[in-house]
PDB file of C-alpha atoms in Angstrom:
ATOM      1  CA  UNK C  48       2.851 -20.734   7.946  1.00  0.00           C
ATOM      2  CA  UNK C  49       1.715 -18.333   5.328  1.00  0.00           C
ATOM      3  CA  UNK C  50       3.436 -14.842   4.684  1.00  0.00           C
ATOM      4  CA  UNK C  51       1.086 -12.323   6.241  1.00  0.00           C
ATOM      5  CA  UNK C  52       0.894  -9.027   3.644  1.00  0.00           C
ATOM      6  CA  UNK C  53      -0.811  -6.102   4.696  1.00  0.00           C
ATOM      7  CA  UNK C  54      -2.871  -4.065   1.934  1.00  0.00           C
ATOM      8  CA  UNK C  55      -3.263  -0.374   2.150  1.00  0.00           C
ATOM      9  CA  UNK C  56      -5.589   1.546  -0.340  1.00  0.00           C
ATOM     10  CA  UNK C  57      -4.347   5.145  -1.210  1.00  0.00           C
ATOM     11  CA  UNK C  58      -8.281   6.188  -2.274  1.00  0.00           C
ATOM     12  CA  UNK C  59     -11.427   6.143   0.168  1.00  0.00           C
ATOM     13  CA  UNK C  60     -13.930   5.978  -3.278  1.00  0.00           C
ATOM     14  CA  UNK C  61     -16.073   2.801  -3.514  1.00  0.00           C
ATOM     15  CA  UNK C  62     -15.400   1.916  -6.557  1.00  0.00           C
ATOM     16  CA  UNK C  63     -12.200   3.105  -6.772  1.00  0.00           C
ATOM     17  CA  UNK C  64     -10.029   1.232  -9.600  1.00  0.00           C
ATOM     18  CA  UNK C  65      -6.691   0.753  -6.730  1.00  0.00           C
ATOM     19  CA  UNK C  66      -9.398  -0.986  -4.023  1.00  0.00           C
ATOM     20  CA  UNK C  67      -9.918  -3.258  -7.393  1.00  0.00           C
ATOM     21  CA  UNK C  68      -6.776  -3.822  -7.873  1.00  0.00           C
ATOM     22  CA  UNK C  69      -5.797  -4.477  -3.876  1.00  0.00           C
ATOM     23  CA  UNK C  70      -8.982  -6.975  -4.286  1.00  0.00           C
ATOM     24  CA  UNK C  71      -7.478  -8.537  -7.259  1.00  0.00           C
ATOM     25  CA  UNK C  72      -4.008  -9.400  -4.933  1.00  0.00           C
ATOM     26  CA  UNK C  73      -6.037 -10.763  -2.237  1.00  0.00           C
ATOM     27  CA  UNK C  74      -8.135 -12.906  -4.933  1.00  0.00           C
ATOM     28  CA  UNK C  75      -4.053 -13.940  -6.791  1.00  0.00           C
ATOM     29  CA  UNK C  76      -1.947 -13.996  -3.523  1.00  0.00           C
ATOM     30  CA  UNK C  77       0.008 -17.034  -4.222  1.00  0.00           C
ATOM     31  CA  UNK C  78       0.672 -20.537  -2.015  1.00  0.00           C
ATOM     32  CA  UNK C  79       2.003 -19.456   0.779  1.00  0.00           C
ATOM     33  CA  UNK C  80       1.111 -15.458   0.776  1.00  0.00           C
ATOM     34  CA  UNK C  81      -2.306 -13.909   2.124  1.00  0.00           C
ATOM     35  CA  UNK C  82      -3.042 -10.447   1.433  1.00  0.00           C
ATOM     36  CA  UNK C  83      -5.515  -8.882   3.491  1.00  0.00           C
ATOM     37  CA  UNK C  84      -7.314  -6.161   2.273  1.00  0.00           C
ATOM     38  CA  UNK C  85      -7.281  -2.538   5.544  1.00  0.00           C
ATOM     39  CA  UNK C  86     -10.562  -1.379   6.250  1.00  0.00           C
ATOM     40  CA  UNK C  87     -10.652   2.138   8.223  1.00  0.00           C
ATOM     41  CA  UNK C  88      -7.807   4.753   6.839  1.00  0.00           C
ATOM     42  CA  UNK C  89     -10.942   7.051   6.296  1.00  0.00           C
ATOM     43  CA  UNK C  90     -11.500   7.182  10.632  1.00  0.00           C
ATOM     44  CA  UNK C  91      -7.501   7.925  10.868  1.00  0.00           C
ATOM     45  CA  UNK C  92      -7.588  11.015  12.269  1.00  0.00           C
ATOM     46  CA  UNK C  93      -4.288  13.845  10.843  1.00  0.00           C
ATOM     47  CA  UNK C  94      -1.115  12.754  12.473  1.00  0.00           C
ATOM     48  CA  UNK C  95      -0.531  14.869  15.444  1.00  0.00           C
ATOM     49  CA  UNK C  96       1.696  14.352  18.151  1.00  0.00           C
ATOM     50  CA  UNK C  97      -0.129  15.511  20.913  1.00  0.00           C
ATOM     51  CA  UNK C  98      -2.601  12.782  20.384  1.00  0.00           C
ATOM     52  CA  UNK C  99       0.240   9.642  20.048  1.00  0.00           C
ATOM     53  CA  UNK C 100       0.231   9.552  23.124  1.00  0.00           C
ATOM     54  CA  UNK C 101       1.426   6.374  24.859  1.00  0.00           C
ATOM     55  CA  UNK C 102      -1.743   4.808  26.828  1.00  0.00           C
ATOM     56  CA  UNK C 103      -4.218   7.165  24.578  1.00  0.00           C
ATOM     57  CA  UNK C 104      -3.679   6.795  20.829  1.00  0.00           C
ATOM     58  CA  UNK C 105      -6.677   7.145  18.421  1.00  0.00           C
ATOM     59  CA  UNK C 106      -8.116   3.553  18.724  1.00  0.00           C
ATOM     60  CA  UNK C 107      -8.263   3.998  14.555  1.00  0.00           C
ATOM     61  CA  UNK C 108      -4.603   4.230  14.734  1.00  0.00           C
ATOM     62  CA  UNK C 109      -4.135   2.079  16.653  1.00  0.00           C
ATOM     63  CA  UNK C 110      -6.051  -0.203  14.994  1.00  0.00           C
ATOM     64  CA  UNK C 111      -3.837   0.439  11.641  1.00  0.00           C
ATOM     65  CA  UNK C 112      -0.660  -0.084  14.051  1.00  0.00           C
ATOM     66  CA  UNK C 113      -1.869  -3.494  15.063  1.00  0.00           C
ATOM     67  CA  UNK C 114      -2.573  -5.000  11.545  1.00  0.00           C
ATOM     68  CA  UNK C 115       1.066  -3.439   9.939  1.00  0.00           C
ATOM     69  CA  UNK C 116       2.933  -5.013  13.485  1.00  0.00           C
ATOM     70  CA  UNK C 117       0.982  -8.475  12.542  1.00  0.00           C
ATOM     71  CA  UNK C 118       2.365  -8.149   8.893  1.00  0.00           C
ATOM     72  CA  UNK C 119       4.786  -9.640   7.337  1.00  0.00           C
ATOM     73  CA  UNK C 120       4.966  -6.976   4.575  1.00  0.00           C
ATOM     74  CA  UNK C 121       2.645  -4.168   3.320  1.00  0.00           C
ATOM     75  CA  UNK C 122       1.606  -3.412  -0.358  1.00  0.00           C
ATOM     76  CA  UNK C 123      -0.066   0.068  -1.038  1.00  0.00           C
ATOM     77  CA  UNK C 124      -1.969   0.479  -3.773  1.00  0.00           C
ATOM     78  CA  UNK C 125      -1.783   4.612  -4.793  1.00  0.00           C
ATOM     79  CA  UNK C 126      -3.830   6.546  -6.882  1.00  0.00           C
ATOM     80  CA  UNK C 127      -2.877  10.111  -8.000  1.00  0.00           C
ATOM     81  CA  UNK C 128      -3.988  13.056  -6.742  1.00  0.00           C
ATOM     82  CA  UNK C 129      -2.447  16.130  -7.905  1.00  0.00           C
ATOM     83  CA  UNK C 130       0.849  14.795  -9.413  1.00  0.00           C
ATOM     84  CA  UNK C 131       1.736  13.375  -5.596  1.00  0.00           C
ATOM     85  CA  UNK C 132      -0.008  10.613  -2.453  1.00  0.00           C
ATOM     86  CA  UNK C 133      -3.085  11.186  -1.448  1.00  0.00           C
ATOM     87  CA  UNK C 134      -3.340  12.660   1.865  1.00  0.00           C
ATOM     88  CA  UNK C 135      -5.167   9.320   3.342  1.00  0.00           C
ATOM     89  CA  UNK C 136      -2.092   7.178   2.656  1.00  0.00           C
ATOM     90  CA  UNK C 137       0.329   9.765   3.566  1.00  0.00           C
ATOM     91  CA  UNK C 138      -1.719   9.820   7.131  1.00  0.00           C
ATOM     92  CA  UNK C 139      -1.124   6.385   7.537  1.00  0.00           C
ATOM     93  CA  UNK C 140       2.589   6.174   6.975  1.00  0.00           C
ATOM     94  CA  UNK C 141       2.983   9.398   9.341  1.00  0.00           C
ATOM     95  CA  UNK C 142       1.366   6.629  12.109  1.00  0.00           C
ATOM     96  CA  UNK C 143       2.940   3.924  11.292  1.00  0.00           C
ATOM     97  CA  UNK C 144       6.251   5.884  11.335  1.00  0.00           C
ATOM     98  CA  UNK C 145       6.246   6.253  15.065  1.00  0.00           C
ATOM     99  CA  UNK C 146       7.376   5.918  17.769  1.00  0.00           C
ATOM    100  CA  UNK C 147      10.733   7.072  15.737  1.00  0.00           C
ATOM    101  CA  UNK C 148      12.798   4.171  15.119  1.00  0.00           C
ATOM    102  CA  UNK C 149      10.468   1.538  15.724  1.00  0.00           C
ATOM    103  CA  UNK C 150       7.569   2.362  14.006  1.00  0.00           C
ATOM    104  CA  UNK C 151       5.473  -0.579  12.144  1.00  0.00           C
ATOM    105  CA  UNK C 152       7.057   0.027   8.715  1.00  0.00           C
ATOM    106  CA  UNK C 153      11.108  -0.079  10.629  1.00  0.00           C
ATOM    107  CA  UNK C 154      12.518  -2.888   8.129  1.00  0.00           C
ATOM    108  CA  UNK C 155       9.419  -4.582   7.082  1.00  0.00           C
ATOM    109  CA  UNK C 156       9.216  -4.991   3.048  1.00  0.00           C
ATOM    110  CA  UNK C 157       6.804  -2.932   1.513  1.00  0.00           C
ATOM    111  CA  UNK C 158       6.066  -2.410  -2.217  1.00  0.00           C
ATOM    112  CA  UNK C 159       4.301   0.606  -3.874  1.00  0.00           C
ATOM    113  CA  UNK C 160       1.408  -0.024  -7.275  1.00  0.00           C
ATOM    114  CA  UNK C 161      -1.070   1.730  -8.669  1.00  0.00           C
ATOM    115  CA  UNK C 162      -3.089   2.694 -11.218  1.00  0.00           C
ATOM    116  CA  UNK C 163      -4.476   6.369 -12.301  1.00  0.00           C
ATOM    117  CA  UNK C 164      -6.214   7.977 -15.054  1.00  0.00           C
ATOM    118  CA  UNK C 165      -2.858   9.314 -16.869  1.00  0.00           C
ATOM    119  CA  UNK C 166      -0.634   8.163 -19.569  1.00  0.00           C
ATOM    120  CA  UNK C 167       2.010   7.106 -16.481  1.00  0.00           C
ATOM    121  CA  UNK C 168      -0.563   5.399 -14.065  1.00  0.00           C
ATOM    122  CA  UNK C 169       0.648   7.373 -11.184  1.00  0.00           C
ATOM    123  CA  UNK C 170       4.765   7.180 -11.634  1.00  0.00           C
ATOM    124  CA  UNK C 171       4.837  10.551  -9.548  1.00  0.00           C
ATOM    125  CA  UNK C 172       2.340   9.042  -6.728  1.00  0.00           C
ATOM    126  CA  UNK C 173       4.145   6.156  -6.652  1.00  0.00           C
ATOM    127  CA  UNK C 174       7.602   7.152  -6.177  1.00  0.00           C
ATOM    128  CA  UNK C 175       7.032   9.788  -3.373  1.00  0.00           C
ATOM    129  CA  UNK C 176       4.887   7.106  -1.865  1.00  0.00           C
ATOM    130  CA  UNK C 177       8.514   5.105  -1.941  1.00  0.00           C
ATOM    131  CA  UNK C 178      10.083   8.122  -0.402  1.00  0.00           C
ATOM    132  CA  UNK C 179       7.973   8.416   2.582  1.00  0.00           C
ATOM    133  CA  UNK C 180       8.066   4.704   3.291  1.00  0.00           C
ATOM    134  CA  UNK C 181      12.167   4.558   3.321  1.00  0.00           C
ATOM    135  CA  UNK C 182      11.878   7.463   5.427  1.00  0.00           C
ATOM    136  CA  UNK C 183       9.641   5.944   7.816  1.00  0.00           C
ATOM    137  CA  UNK C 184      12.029   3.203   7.964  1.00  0.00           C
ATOM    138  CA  UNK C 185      10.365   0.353   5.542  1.00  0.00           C
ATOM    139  CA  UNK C 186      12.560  -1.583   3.541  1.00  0.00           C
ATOM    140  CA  UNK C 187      11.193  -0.432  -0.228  1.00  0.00           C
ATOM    141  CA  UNK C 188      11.363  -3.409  -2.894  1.00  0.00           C
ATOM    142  CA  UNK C 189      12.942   0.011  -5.669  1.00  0.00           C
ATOM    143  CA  UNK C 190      12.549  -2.633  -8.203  1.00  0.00           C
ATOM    144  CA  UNK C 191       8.973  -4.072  -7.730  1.00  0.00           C
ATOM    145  CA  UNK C 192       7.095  -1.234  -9.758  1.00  0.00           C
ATOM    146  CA  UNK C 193       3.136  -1.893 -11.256  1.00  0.00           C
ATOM    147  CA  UNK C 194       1.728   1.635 -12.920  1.00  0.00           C
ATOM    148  CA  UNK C 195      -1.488   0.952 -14.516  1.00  0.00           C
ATOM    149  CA  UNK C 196      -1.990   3.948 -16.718  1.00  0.00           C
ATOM    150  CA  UNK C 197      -5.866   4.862 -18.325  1.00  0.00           C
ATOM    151  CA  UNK C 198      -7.704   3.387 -15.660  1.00  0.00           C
ATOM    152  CA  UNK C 199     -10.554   4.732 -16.568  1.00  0.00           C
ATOM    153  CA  UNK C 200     -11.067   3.708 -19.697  1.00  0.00           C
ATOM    154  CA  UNK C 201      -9.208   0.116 -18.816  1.00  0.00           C
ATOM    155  CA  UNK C 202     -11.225  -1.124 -16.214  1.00  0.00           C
ATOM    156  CA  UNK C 203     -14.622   0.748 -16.980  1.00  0.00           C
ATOM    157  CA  UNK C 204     -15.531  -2.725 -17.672  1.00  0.00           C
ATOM    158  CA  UNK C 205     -13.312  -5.187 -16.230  1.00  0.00           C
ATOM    159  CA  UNK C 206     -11.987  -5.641 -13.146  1.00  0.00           C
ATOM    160  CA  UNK C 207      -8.334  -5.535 -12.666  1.00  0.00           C
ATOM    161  CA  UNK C 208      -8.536  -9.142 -11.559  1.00  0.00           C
ATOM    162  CA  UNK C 209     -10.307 -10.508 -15.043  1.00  0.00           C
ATOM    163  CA  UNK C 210      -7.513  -8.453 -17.003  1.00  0.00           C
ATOM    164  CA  UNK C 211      -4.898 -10.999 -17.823  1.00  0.00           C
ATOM    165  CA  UNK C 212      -1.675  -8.706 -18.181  1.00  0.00           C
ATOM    166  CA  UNK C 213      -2.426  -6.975 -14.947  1.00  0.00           C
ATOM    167  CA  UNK C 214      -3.353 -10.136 -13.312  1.00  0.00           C
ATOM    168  CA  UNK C 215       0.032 -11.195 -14.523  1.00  0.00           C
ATOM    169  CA  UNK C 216       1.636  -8.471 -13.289  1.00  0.00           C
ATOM    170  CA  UNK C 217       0.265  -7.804 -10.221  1.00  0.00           C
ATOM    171  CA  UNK C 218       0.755 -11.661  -8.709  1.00  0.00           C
ATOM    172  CA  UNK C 219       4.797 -10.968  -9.970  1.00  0.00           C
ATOM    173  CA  UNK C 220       4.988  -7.885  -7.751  1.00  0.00           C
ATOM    174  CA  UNK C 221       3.092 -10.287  -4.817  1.00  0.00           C
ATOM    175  CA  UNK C 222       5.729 -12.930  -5.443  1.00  0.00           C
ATOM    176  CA  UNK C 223       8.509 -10.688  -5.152  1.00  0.00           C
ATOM    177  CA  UNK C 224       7.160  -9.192  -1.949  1.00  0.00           C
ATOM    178  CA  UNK C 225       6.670 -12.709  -0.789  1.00  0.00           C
ATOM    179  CA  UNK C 226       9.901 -14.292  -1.671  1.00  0.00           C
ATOM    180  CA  UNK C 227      11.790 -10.768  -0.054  1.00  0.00           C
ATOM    181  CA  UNK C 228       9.577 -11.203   3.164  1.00  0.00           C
ATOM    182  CA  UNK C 229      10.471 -15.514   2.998  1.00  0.00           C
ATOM    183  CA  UNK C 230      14.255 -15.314   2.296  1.00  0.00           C
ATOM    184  CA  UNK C 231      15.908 -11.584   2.819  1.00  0.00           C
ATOM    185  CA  UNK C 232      18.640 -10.897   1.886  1.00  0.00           C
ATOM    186  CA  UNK C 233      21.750 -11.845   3.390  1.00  0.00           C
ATOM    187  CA  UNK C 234      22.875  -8.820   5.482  1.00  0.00           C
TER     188      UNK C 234
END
């Protein structure tokens, strides 16, 4: 049985060099691992608790809550907006955080990449993006860490998957994820 891993895209944009880079781990998942690629953060609506409401949840959030449950694992892939998460991604973790204890993300391995315009490729994005997810109760890989930095210039022309370091790079982090979500830890 393959290793289910859930792929969450921190920017709504088309063209937007993290939804490359999320299609380059569903084109490198490796034997064993399938990535699949979440389609509708944009229809989310803000994370309110007056509308999680058992029996009438926002079927877009409840949508999201069914693909994380069916996961194995999540990646996000983050831009940078602002030195910090974009809101979009943010939303998202707010839902999957509840119900309080046993939310989607409660001890399911999740690992946070990016890339951004900057000379850090999103370092600040990326670690509060960690934050929020051990908060919400996901079990952070701390170690498994991909910032792309220049994306603009480095992918104006290629695609994250036909760039051979990042390619590298980015199936690493996907093995890690995989081999944490095949054979945790002993406890």
């Amino acid at each position: 049985m393959s290793v289910r891993i859930l792929a969450l895209v921190g920017s709504l944009r088309a063209g937007s060099h993290n939804r490359q880079l999320a299609e380059a781990a569903v084109k490198l998942a490796p034997e064993g691992a399938e990535v699949n690629l979440y389609e509708g953060l944009a229809e989310i609506p803000f994370y309110n608790e007056d509308i999680d409401v058992e029996g009438s949840v926002p079927a877009a959030a409840a949508r999201l809550r069914e693909a994380a449950n069916a996961a194995d694992g999540l990646i996000l892939f983050t831009p940078e907006y602002n030195g910090t998460i974009p809101a979009v991604l943010k939303n998202a973790i707010d839902w999957l955080s509840r119900p309080y204890g046993a939310g989607a993300l409660s001890d399911k391995p999740v690992a946070v990449v990016g890339t951004a315009f900057g000379q850090y490729g999103g370092v600040w994005a990326h670690d509060e993006t960690r934050k929020s997810l051990g908060v919400a109760g996901g079990k952070v890989l701390e170690d498994v860490k991909l910032s792309i930095p220049g994306s603009v210039t480095r992918f104006a022309e290629t695609h994250p998957a036909d760039d051979a370091e990042v390619a590298q790079q980015l199936t690493e982090v996907i093995a890690r994820l995989h081999g944490d979500i095949s054979e945790p830890a002993a406890a």
